[in-house]
mmCIF file with all atom_site columns, C-alpha atoms in Angstrom:
data_model
loop_
_atom_site.group_PDB
_atom_site.id
_atom_site.type_symbol
_atom_site.label_atom_id
_atom_site.label_alt_id
_atom_site.label_comp_id
_atom_site.label_asym_id
_atom_site.label_entity_id
_atom_site.label_seq_id
_atom_site.pdbx_PDB_ins_code
_atom_site.Cartn_x
_atom_site.Cartn_y
_atom_site.Cartn_z
_atom_site.occupancy
_atom_site.B_iso_or_equiv
_atom_site.pdbx_formal_charge
_atom_site.auth_seq_id
_atom_site.auth_comp_id
_atom_site.auth_asym_id
_atom_site.auth_atom_id
_atom_site.pdbx_PDB_model_num
ATOM 1   C CA . MET A 1 1   ? 0.000   0.000   0.000   1.00 0.00 ? 1   MET A CA 1
ATOM 2   C CA . SER A 1 2   ? 1.198   3.496   -0.733  1.00 0.00 ? 2   SER A CA 1
ATOM 3   C CA . GLU A 1 3   ? 0.384   7.094   0.001   1.00 0.00 ? 3   GLU A CA 1
ATOM 4   C CA . LYS A 1 4   ? 1.259   10.062  -2.156  1.00 0.00 ? 4   LYS A CA 1
ATOM 5   C CA . ALA A 1 5   ? 4.337   11.888  -0.953  1.00 0.00 ? 5   ALA A CA 1
ATOM 6   C CA . THR A 1 6   ? 3.831   15.607  -0.441  1.00 0.00 ? 6   THR A CA 1
ATOM 7   C CA . ASP A 1 7   ? 7.123   17.411  0.107   1.00 0.00 ? 7   ASP A CA 1
ATOM 8   C CA . THR A 1 8   ? 9.511   14.976  -1.550  1.00 0.00 ? 8   THR A CA 1
ATOM 9   C CA . PRO A 1 9   ? 9.299   12.737  -4.626  1.00 0.00 ? 9   PRO A CA 1
ATOM 10  C CA . GLY A 1 10  ? 8.026   9.203   -4.448  1.00 0.00 ? 10  GLY A CA 1
ATOM 11  C CA . LEU A 1 11  ? 5.517   7.261   -2.400  1.00 0.00 ? 11  LEU A CA 1
ATOM 12  C CA . VAL A 1 12  ? 5.193   6.208   1.202   1.00 0.00 ? 12  VAL A CA 1
ATOM 13  C CA . LEU A 1 13  ? 5.078   2.407   1.081   1.00 0.00 ? 13  LEU A CA 1
ATOM 14  C CA . ARG A 1 14  ? 3.312   0.573   3.860   1.00 0.00 ? 14  ARG A CA 1
ATOM 15  C CA . HIS A 1 15  ? 4.483   -2.969  4.536   1.00 0.00 ? 15  HIS A CA 1
ATOM 16  C CA . PRO A 1 16  ? 1.915   -5.541  5.713   1.00 0.00 ? 16  PRO A CA 1
ATOM 17  C CA . ASP A 1 17  ? 3.901   -5.761  8.971   1.00 0.00 ? 17  ASP A CA 1
ATOM 18  C CA . GLY A 1 18  ? 2.932   -2.168  9.744   1.00 0.00 ? 18  GLY A CA 1
ATOM 19  C CA . SER A 1 19  ? 6.237   -0.470  8.923   1.00 0.00 ? 19  SER A CA 1
ATOM 20  C CA . SER A 1 20  ? 6.445   2.301   6.340   1.00 0.00 ? 20  SER A CA 1
ATOM 21  C CA . PHE A 1 21  ? 9.103   4.188   4.404   1.00 0.00 ? 21  PHE A CA 1
ATOM 22  C CA . ARG A 1 22  ? 9.457   6.624   1.532   1.00 0.00 ? 22  ARG A CA 1
ATOM 23  C CA . PHE A 1 23  ? 10.447  5.165   -1.826  1.00 0.00 ? 23  PHE A CA 1
ATOM 24  C CA . ASP A 1 24  ? 11.099  7.029   -5.070  1.00 0.00 ? 24  ASP A CA 1
ATOM 25  C CA . PRO A 1 25  ? 11.654  4.594   -7.957  1.00 0.00 ? 25  PRO A CA 1
ATOM 26  C CA . GLY A 1 26  ? 12.268  7.464   -10.366 1.00 0.00 ? 26  GLY A CA 1
ATOM 27  C CA . ALA A 1 27  ? 9.732   6.399   -13.006 1.00 0.00 ? 27  ALA A CA 1
ATOM 28  C CA . LEU A 1 28  ? 5.965   5.987   -13.229 1.00 0.00 ? 28  LEU A CA 1
ATOM 29  C CA . CYS A 1 29  ? 6.151   2.412   -14.499 1.00 0.00 ? 29  CYS A CA 1
ATOM 30  C CA . LEU A 1 30  ? 8.326   1.359   -11.561 1.00 0.00 ? 30  LEU A CA 1
ATOM 31  C CA . GLU A 1 31  ? 5.850   2.904   -9.128  1.00 0.00 ? 31  GLU A CA 1
ATOM 32  C CA . LEU A 1 32  ? 3.360   0.228   -10.144 1.00 0.00 ? 32  LEU A CA 1
ATOM 33  C CA . LEU A 1 33  ? 5.621   -2.616  -8.999  1.00 0.00 ? 33  LEU A CA 1
ATOM 34  C CA . PRO A 1 34  ? 5.200   -2.286  -5.211  1.00 0.00 ? 34  PRO A CA 1
ATOM 35  C CA . THR A 1 35  ? 1.447   -2.978  -5.556  1.00 0.00 ? 35  THR A CA 1
ATOM 36  C CA . GLY A 1 36  ? 2.185   -6.719  -5.682  1.00 0.00 ? 36  GLY A CA 1
ATOM 37  C CA . GLY A 1 37  ? 3.768   -9.024  -8.210  1.00 0.00 ? 37  GLY A CA 1
ATOM 38  C CA . PRO A 1 38  ? 4.361   -12.574 -9.403  1.00 0.00 ? 38  PRO A CA 1
ATOM 39  C CA . GLY A 1 39  ? 5.238   -15.482 -7.141  1.00 0.00 ? 39  GLY A CA 1
ATOM 40  C CA . PRO A 1 40  ? 6.146   -14.520 -3.559  1.00 0.00 ? 40  PRO A CA 1
ATOM 41  C CA . LEU A 1 41  ? 5.462   -10.867 -4.367  1.00 0.00 ? 41  LEU A CA 1
ATOM 42  C CA . ALA A 1 42  ? 1.738   -11.691 -4.390  1.00 0.00 ? 42  ALA A CA 1
ATOM 43  C CA . TYR A 1 43  ? 1.986   -11.288 -0.599  1.00 0.00 ? 43  TYR A CA 1
ATOM 44  C CA . PHE A 1 44  ? 2.007   -7.513  -1.184  1.00 0.00 ? 44  PHE A CA 1
ATOM 45  C CA . GLU A 1 45  ? -1.004  -7.477  -3.527  1.00 0.00 ? 45  GLU A CA 1
ATOM 46  C CA . VAL A 1 46  ? -3.188  -4.374  -3.152  1.00 0.00 ? 46  VAL A CA 1
ATOM 47  C CA . LEU A 1 47  ? -4.882  -4.192  -6.574  1.00 0.00 ? 47  LEU A CA 1
ATOM 48  C CA . ASN A 1 48  ? -8.026  -6.135  -5.776  1.00 0.00 ? 48  ASN A CA 1
ATOM 49  C CA . GLU A 1 49  ? -10.804 -3.913  -7.125  1.00 0.00 ? 49  GLU A CA 1
ATOM 50  C CA . PRO A 1 50  ? -11.244 -0.874  -9.381  1.00 0.00 ? 50  PRO A CA 1
ATOM 51  C CA . ALA A 1 51  ? -11.019 1.595   -6.491  1.00 0.00 ? 51  ALA A CA 1
ATOM 52  C CA . ASP A 1 52  ? -7.533  0.264   -5.696  1.00 0.00 ? 52  ASP A CA 1
ATOM 53  C CA . LEU A 1 53  ? -6.215  1.084   -9.176  1.00 0.00 ? 53  LEU A CA 1
ATOM 54  C CA . VAL A 1 54  ? -7.835  4.536   -9.066  1.00 0.00 ? 54  VAL A CA 1
ATOM 55  C CA . ARG A 1 55  ? -6.199  5.137   -5.682  1.00 0.00 ? 55  ARG A CA 1
ATOM 56  C CA . TRP A 1 56  ? -2.819  4.100   -7.046  1.00 0.00 ? 56  TRP A CA 1
ATOM 57  C CA . ALA A 1 57  ? -3.213  6.549   -9.944  1.00 0.00 ? 57  ALA A CA 1
ATOM 58  C CA . GLU A 1 58  ? -4.063  9.354   -7.530  1.00 0.00 ? 58  GLU A CA 1
ATOM 59  C CA . GLU A 1 59  ? -0.981  8.575   -5.419  1.00 0.00 ? 59  GLU A CA 1
ATOM 60  C CA . SER A 1 60  ? 1.379   8.124   -8.360  1.00 0.00 ? 60  SER A CA 1
ATOM 61  C CA . ARG A 1 61  ? 3.778   10.618  -9.905  1.00 0.00 ? 61  ARG A CA 1
ATOM 62  C CA . LEU A 1 62  ? 1.324   11.471  -12.676 1.00 0.00 ? 62  LEU A CA 1
ATOM 63  C CA . PRO A 1 63  ? 1.224   15.288  -12.671 1.00 0.00 ? 63  PRO A CA 1
ATOM 64  C CA . ASP A 1 64  ? -1.487  16.463  -10.272 1.00 0.00 ? 64  ASP A CA 1
ATOM 65  C CA . GLY A 1 65  ? -2.754  12.910  -9.933  1.00 0.00 ? 65  GLY A CA 1
ATOM 66  C CA . LEU A 1 66  ? -6.137  12.045  -11.351 1.00 0.00 ? 66  LEU A CA 1
ATOM 67  C CA . ALA A 1 67  ? -8.393  12.991  -8.476  1.00 0.00 ? 67  ALA A CA 1
ATOM 68  C CA . ALA A 1 68  ? -9.592  16.437  -9.489  1.00 0.00 ? 68  ALA A CA 1
ATOM 69  C CA . GLY A 1 69  ? -12.279 16.238  -12.147 1.00 0.00 ? 69  GLY A CA 1
ATOM 70  C CA . ALA A 1 70  ? -10.615 13.546  -14.229 1.00 0.00 ? 70  ALA A CA 1
ATOM 71  C CA . GLY A 1 71  ? -13.324 11.006  -13.598 1.00 0.00 ? 71  GLY A CA 1
ATOM 72  C CA . LEU A 1 72  ? -11.095 7.964   -14.097 1.00 0.00 ? 72  LEU A CA 1
ATOM 73  C CA . VAL A 1 73  ? -13.296 4.925   -14.683 1.00 0.00 ? 73  VAL A CA 1
ATOM 74  C CA . VAL A 1 74  ? -11.822 1.473   -14.119 1.00 0.00 ? 74  VAL A CA 1
ATOM 75  C CA . SER A 1 75  ? -13.469 -1.907  -14.654 1.00 0.00 ? 75  SER A CA 1
ATOM 76  C CA . ALA A 1 76  ? -12.742 -5.198  -12.929 1.00 0.00 ? 76  ALA A CA 1
ATOM 77  C CA . ALA A 1 77  ? -11.249 -6.495  -16.173 1.00 0.00 ? 77  ALA A CA 1
ATOM 78  C CA . GLU A 1 78  ? -8.860  -3.538  -16.290 1.00 0.00 ? 78  GLU A CA 1
ATOM 79  C CA . VAL A 1 79  ? -7.698  -4.310  -12.737 1.00 0.00 ? 79  VAL A CA 1
ATOM 80  C CA . ALA A 1 80  ? -6.783  -7.809  -13.915 1.00 0.00 ? 80  ALA A CA 1
ATOM 81  C CA . GLU A 1 81  ? -4.953  -6.245  -16.869 1.00 0.00 ? 81  GLU A CA 1
ATOM 82  C CA . ALA A 1 82  ? -3.106  -3.933  -14.478 1.00 0.00 ? 82  ALA A CA 1
ATOM 83  C CA . ARG A 1 83  ? -1.895  -6.909  -12.467 1.00 0.00 ? 83  ARG A CA 1
ATOM 84  C CA . ALA A 1 84  ? -0.784  -8.676  -15.645 1.00 0.00 ? 84  ALA A CA 1
ATOM 85  C CA . LEU A 1 85  ? 1.108   -5.585  -16.844 1.00 0.00 ? 85  LEU A CA 1
ATOM 86  C CA . ARG A 1 86  ? 2.700   -5.102  -13.439 1.00 0.00 ? 86  ARG A CA 1
ATOM 87  C CA . ASP A 1 87  ? 3.871   -8.711  -13.273 1.00 0.00 ? 87  ASP A CA 1
ATOM 88  C CA . ALA A 1 88  ? 5.298   -8.445  -16.776 1.00 0.00 ? 88  ALA A CA 1
ATOM 89  C CA . LEU A 1 89  ? 7.088   -5.242  -15.789 1.00 0.00 ? 89  LEU A CA 1
ATOM 90  C CA . TRP A 1 90  ? 8.625   -6.990  -12.782 1.00 0.00 ? 90  TRP A CA 1
ATOM 91  C CA . ARG A 1 91  ? 10.084  -9.715  -14.986 1.00 0.00 ? 91  ARG A CA 1
ATOM 92  C CA . LEU A 1 92  ? 11.173  -7.302  -17.709 1.00 0.00 ? 92  LEU A CA 1
ATOM 93  C CA . ALA A 1 93  ? 12.868  -4.921  -15.272 1.00 0.00 ? 93  ALA A CA 1
ATOM 94  C CA . GLU A 1 94  ? 14.592  -7.644  -13.262 1.00 0.00 ? 94  GLU A CA 1
ATOM 95  C CA . GLY A 1 95  ? 15.726  -9.274  -16.490 1.00 0.00 ? 95  GLY A CA 1
ATOM 96  C CA . HIS A 1 96  ? 17.011  -5.925  -17.730 1.00 0.00 ? 96  HIS A CA 1
ATOM 97  C CA . VAL A 1 97  ? 19.079  -5.524  -14.562 1.00 0.00 ? 97  VAL A CA 1
ATOM 98  C CA . ARG A 1 98  ? 20.581  -8.995  -15.118 1.00 0.00 ? 98  ARG A CA 1
ATOM 99  C CA . GLY A 1 99  ? 21.185  -8.344  -18.812 1.00 0.00 ? 99  GLY A CA 1
ATOM 100 C CA . ALA A 1 100 ? 18.701  -11.051 -19.822 1.00 0.00 ? 100 ALA A CA 1
ATOM 101 C CA . PRO A 1 101 ? 16.602  -10.737 -22.995 1.00 0.00 ? 101 PRO A CA 1
ATOM 102 C CA . PRO A 1 102 ? 12.907  -9.934  -22.454 1.00 0.00 ? 102 PRO A CA 1
ATOM 103 C CA . GLY A 1 103 ? 10.485  -12.826 -22.407 1.00 0.00 ? 103 GLY A CA 1
ATOM 104 C CA . PRO A 1 104 ? 8.229   -12.806 -25.482 1.00 0.00 ? 104 PRO A CA 1
ATOM 105 C CA . ASP A 1 105 ? 5.009   -13.051 -23.467 1.00 0.00 ? 105 ASP A CA 1
ATOM 106 C CA . ASP A 1 106 ? 5.994   -10.191 -21.175 1.00 0.00 ? 106 ASP A CA 1
ATOM 107 C CA . LEU A 1 107 ? 7.103   -8.113  -24.142 1.00 0.00 ? 107 LEU A CA 1
ATOM 108 C CA . ALA A 1 108 ? 3.737   -8.733  -25.815 1.00 0.00 ? 108 ALA A CA 1
ATOM 109 C CA . THR A 1 109 ? 1.883   -7.731  -22.632 1.00 0.00 ? 109 THR A CA 1
ATOM 110 C CA . LEU A 1 110 ? 3.804   -4.458  -22.448 1.00 0.00 ? 110 LEU A CA 1
ATOM 111 C CA . ASN A 1 111 ? 3.464   -3.621  -26.127 1.00 0.00 ? 111 ASN A CA 1
ATOM 112 C CA . ASP A 1 112 ? -0.230  -4.525  -26.225 1.00 0.00 ? 112 ASP A CA 1
ATOM 113 C CA . ALA A 1 113 ? -0.889  -2.164  -23.308 1.00 0.00 ? 113 ALA A CA 1
ATOM 114 C CA . ALA A 1 114 ? 1.134   0.609   -24.956 1.00 0.00 ? 114 ALA A CA 1
ATOM 115 C CA . ALA A 1 115 ? -0.804  0.233   -28.214 1.00 0.00 ? 115 ALA A CA 1
ATOM 116 C CA . HIS A 1 116 ? -3.981  1.711   -26.709 1.00 0.00 ? 116 HIS A CA 1
ATOM 117 C CA . PRO A 1 117 ? -4.569  5.480   -26.531 1.00 0.00 ? 117 PRO A CA 1
ATOM 118 C CA . PRO A 1 118 ? -3.037  6.883   -23.326 1.00 0.00 ? 118 PRO A CA 1
ATOM 119 C CA . LEU A 1 119 ? -4.618  9.307   -20.889 1.00 0.00 ? 119 LEU A CA 1
ATOM 120 C CA . THR A 1 120 ? -5.042  12.770  -22.395 1.00 0.00 ? 120 THR A CA 1
ATOM 121 C CA . ALA A 1 121 ? -3.220  15.651  -20.740 1.00 0.00 ? 121 ALA A CA 1
ATOM 122 C CA . ARG A 1 122 ? -4.511  19.209  -21.123 1.00 0.00 ? 122 ARG A CA 1
ATOM 123 C CA . LEU A 1 123 ? -3.011  22.650  -20.594 1.00 0.00 ? 123 LEU A CA 1
ATOM 124 C CA . THR A 1 124 ? -5.107  24.770  -18.251 1.00 0.00 ? 124 THR A CA 1
ATOM 125 C CA . ALA A 1 125 ? -5.739  28.516  -18.460 1.00 0.00 ? 125 ALA A CA 1
ATOM 126 C CA . ASP A 1 126 ? -3.387  29.164  -15.539 1.00 0.00 ? 126 ASP A CA 1
ATOM 127 C CA . GLY A 1 127 ? -0.546  27.311  -17.257 1.00 0.00 ? 127 GLY A CA 1
ATOM 128 C CA . GLY A 1 128 ? -0.977  24.116  -15.278 1.00 0.00 ? 128 GLY A CA 1
ATOM 129 C CA . ARG A 1 129 ? -1.565  20.562  -16.369 1.00 0.00 ? 129 ARG A CA 1
ATOM 130 C CA . ALA A 1 130 ? -4.762  18.604  -15.980 1.00 0.00 ? 130 ALA A CA 1
ATOM 131 C CA . TRP A 1 131 ? -6.243  15.375  -17.264 1.00 0.00 ? 131 TRP A CA 1
ATOM 132 C CA . ALA A 1 132 ? -9.151  15.223  -19.656 1.00 0.00 ? 132 ALA A CA 1
ATOM 133 C CA . ALA A 1 133 ? -12.332 13.775  -18.199 1.00 0.00 ? 133 ALA A CA 1
ATOM 134 C CA . GLY A 1 134 ? -13.376 10.289  -19.155 1.00 0.00 ? 134 GLY A CA 1
ATOM 135 C CA . GLY A 1 135 ? -10.069 8.522   -18.616 1.00 0.00 ? 135 GLY A CA 1
ATOM 136 C CA . THR A 1 136 ? -10.191 4.729   -18.451 1.00 0.00 ? 136 THR A CA 1
ATOM 137 C CA . GLY A 1 137 ? -8.117  2.042   -16.827 1.00 0.00 ? 137 GLY A CA 1
ATOM 138 C CA . THR A 1 138 ? -6.945  1.034   -20.291 1.00 0.00 ? 138 THR A CA 1
ATOM 139 C CA . GLY A 1 139 ? -5.719  4.577   -20.920 1.00 0.00 ? 139 GLY A CA 1
ATOM 140 C CA . LEU A 1 140 ? -3.952  4.591   -17.575 1.00 0.00 ? 140 LEU A CA 1
ATOM 141 C CA . LEU A 1 141 ? -2.189  1.306   -18.348 1.00 0.00 ? 141 LEU A CA 1
ATOM 142 C CA . SER A 1 142 ? -1.190  2.603   -21.781 1.00 0.00 ? 142 SER A CA 1
ATOM 143 C CA . THR A 1 143 ? 0.370   5.639   -20.095 1.00 0.00 ? 143 THR A CA 1
ATOM 144 C CA . VAL A 1 144 ? 2.294   3.345   -17.728 1.00 0.00 ? 144 VAL A CA 1
ATOM 145 C CA . ALA A 1 145 ? 3.371   1.010   -20.524 1.00 0.00 ? 145 ALA A CA 1
ATOM 146 C CA . ARG A 1 146 ? 4.598   3.887   -22.711 1.00 0.00 ? 146 ARG A CA 1
ATOM 147 C CA . ASP A 1 147 ? 6.580   5.190   -19.762 1.00 0.00 ? 147 ASP A CA 1
ATOM 148 C CA . ALA A 1 148 ? 8.207   1.756   -19.500 1.00 0.00 ? 148 ALA A CA 1
ATOM 149 C CA . VAL A 1 149 ? 9.090   1.740   -23.203 1.00 0.00 ? 149 VAL A CA 1
ATOM 150 C CA . ASP A 1 150 ? 10.673  5.168   -22.772 1.00 0.00 ? 150 ASP A CA 1
ATOM 151 C CA . LEU A 1 151 ? 12.578  3.999   -19.696 1.00 0.00 ? 151 LEU A CA 1
ATOM 152 C CA . PHE A 1 152 ? 13.929  0.782   -21.239 1.00 0.00 ? 152 PHE A CA 1
ATOM 153 C CA . THR A 1 153 ? 15.035  2.596   -24.393 1.00 0.00 ? 153 THR A CA 1
ATOM 154 C CA . GLY A 1 154 ? 16.068  5.932   -22.915 1.00 0.00 ? 154 GLY A CA 1
ATOM 155 C CA . ALA A 1 155 ? 19.174  7.597   -21.559 1.00 0.00 ? 155 ALA A CA 1
ATOM 156 C CA . HIS A 1 156 ? 18.763  6.093   -18.095 1.00 0.00 ? 156 HIS A CA 1
ATOM 157 C CA . ALA A 1 157 ? 18.136  2.504   -19.201 1.00 0.00 ? 157 ALA A CA 1
ATOM 158 C CA . HIS A 1 158 ? 21.567  1.488   -17.902 1.00 0.00 ? 158 HIS A CA 1
ATOM 159 C CA . ARG A 1 159 ? 20.683  2.926   -14.509 1.00 0.00 ? 159 ARG A CA 1
ATOM 160 C CA . ILE A 1 160 ? 17.743  0.661   -13.729 1.00 0.00 ? 160 ILE A CA 1
ATOM 161 C CA . ARG A 1 161 ? 18.846  -1.146  -10.587 1.00 0.00 ? 161 ARG A CA 1
ATOM 162 C CA . ALA A 1 162 ? 17.710  -3.438  -7.810  1.00 0.00 ? 162 ALA A CA 1
ATOM 163 C CA . CYS A 1 163 ? 18.161  -2.356  -4.212  1.00 0.00 ? 163 CYS A CA 1
ATOM 164 C CA . GLY A 1 164 ? 21.546  -3.468  -2.904  1.00 0.00 ? 164 GLY A CA 1
ATOM 165 C CA . ALA A 1 165 ? 20.117  -4.849  0.337   1.00 0.00 ? 165 ALA A CA 1
ATOM 166 C CA . HIS A 1 166 ? 19.895  -8.604  0.761   1.00 0.00 ? 166 HIS A CA 1
ATOM 167 C CA . GLY A 1 167 ? 16.307  -9.752  0.423   1.00 0.00 ? 167 GLY A CA 1
ATOM 168 C CA . CYS A 1 168 ? 14.962  -6.483  -1.032  1.00 0.00 ? 168 CYS A CA 1
ATOM 169 C CA . ARG A 1 169 ? 13.725  -6.698  -4.617  1.00 0.00 ? 169 ARG A CA 1
ATOM 170 C CA . LEU A 1 170 ? 12.558  -3.118  -5.085  1.00 0.00 ? 170 LEU A CA 1
ATOM 171 C CA . LEU A 1 171 ? 13.681  -1.621  -8.389  1.00 0.00 ? 171 LEU A CA 1
ATOM 172 C CA . PHE A 1 172 ? 14.496  1.967   -9.215  1.00 0.00 ? 172 PHE A CA 1
ATOM 173 C CA . VAL A 1 173 ? 16.133  4.093   -11.884 1.00 0.00 ? 173 VAL A CA 1
ATOM 174 C CA . ASP A 1 174 ? 19.033  6.129   -10.579 1.00 0.00 ? 174 ASP A CA 1
ATOM 175 C CA . THR A 1 175 ? 18.522  9.627   -11.948 1.00 0.00 ? 175 THR A CA 1
ATOM 176 C CA . SER A 1 176 ? 21.076  11.244  -9.630  1.00 0.00 ? 176 SER A CA 1
ATOM 177 C CA . ARG A 1 177 ? 23.982  13.073  -11.234 1.00 0.00 ? 177 ARG A CA 1
ATOM 178 C CA . PRO A 1 178 ? 26.724  10.891  -9.692  1.00 0.00 ? 178 PRO A CA 1
ATOM 179 C CA . GLY A 1 179 ? 24.803  7.690   -10.442 1.00 0.00 ? 179 GLY A CA 1
ATOM 180 C CA . LYS A 1 180 ? 25.765  6.031   -7.166  1.00 0.00 ? 180 LYS A CA 1
ATOM 181 C CA . ARG A 1 181 ? 22.394  5.224   -5.648  1.00 0.00 ? 181 ARG A CA 1
ATOM 182 C CA . ARG A 1 182 ? 22.431  1.780   -4.010  1.00 0.00 ? 182 ARG A CA 1
ATOM 183 C CA . TRP A 1 183 ? 19.311  1.525   -1.921  1.00 0.00 ? 183 TRP A CA 1
ATOM 184 C CA . CYS A 1 184 ? 15.578  1.619   -2.496  1.00 0.00 ? 184 CYS A CA 1
ATOM 185 C CA . SER A 1 185 ? 15.453  4.088   0.378   1.00 0.00 ? 185 SER A CA 1
ATOM 186 C CA . MET A 1 186 ? 18.065  5.488   2.749   1.00 0.00 ? 186 MET A CA 1
ATOM 187 C CA . GLU A 1 187 ? 15.250  5.574   5.294   1.00 0.00 ? 187 GLU A CA 1
ATOM 188 C CA . ARG A 1 188 ? 14.933  1.787   5.121   1.00 0.00 ? 188 ARG A CA 1
ATOM 189 C CA . CYS A 1 189 ? 17.624  -0.361  3.511   1.00 0.00 ? 189 CYS A CA 1
ATOM 190 C CA . GLY A 1 190 ? 20.306  2.332   3.505   1.00 0.00 ? 190 GLY A CA 1
ATOM 191 C CA . ASN A 1 191 ? 19.865  2.962   7.228   1.00 0.00 ? 191 ASN A CA 1
ATOM 192 C CA . ARG A 1 192 ? 19.867  -0.752  7.994   1.00 0.00 ? 192 ARG A CA 1
ATOM 193 C CA . ALA A 1 193 ? 23.138  -1.142  6.094   1.00 0.00 ? 193 ALA A CA 1
ATOM 194 C CA . LYS A 1 194 ? 24.690  1.726   8.060   1.00 0.00 ? 194 LYS A CA 1
ATOM 195 C CA . VAL A 1 195 ? 23.603  0.136   11.341  1.00 0.00 ? 195 VAL A CA 1
ATOM 196 C CA . ARG A 1 196 ? 25.057  -3.244  10.332  1.00 0.00 ? 196 ARG A CA 1
ATOM 197 C CA . ALA A 1 197 ? 28.328  -1.630  9.255   1.00 0.00 ? 197 ALA A CA 1
ATOM 198 C CA . HIS A 1 198 ? 28.547  0.268   12.542  1.00 0.00 ? 198 HIS A CA 1
ATOM 199 C CA . ARG A 1 199 ? 27.963  -2.889  14.559  1.00 0.00 ? 199 ARG A CA 1
ATOM 200 C CA . ALA A 1 200 ? 30.582  -4.728  12.511  1.00 0.00 ? 200 ALA A CA 1
ATOM 201 C CA . ARG A 1 201 ? 33.139  -1.994  13.248  1.00 0.00 ? 201 ARG A CA 1
ATOM 202 C CA . LEU A 1 202 ? 32.344  -2.155  16.964  1.00 0.00 ? 202 LEU A CA 1
ATOM 203 C CA . THR A 1 203 ? 32.706  -5.929  16.928  1.00 0.00 ? 203 THR A CA 1
ATOM 204 C CA . ALA A 1 204 ? 36.011  -5.710  15.052  1.00 0.00 ? 204 ALA A CA 1
ATOM 205 C CA . GLY A 1 205 ? 37.269  -3.151  17.560  1.00 0.00 ? 205 GLY A CA 1
ATOM 206 C CA . ASP A 1 206 ? 36.545  -5.494  20.457  1.00 0.00 ? 206 ASP A CA 1
ATOM 207 C CA . GLU A 1 207 ? 38.610  -8.310  18.998  1.00 0.00 ? 207 GLU A CA 1
#
């Protein structure tokens, strides 16, 4: 489960054990991944009904979300399609990190989603950005899928990474200038690594 971050980029992820932390994956398509996933990742599943996918869209990095007047309409079938796209994105992104070729079925799932018309953005009178009314779950998934195509083929494709912590599978794109990001979140895995390193130094000093 996630909540939209307010002052800093990314989402606040809530683990089923009650803990929470801020996570910025750096790309819209990668924000979909923490909603669940294939295999053991199904433990984190939160996309169970249309309202769940609408909530994710509102909390995502889509400019201004989709809450105000956009009227996003999602069907149960589109929720199932969202889960299928997300699972394909997990496998595609993890394979990309390993240097493995994309699976044909996952590639077809991504490209089929991207082939539909995406959500329509509009320029407002005050120079802002808004979403045209009547958006659908299919349009939302097309927007996510096109973002993934851009990510996998863009300038930061070589910076898609998995968190360096043992047992953490969260994926992110490192958009920092130095390109040295290691953790999904300094608040979570980065801090845990610092604590372990500190304890190891104390132990070594006692020997």
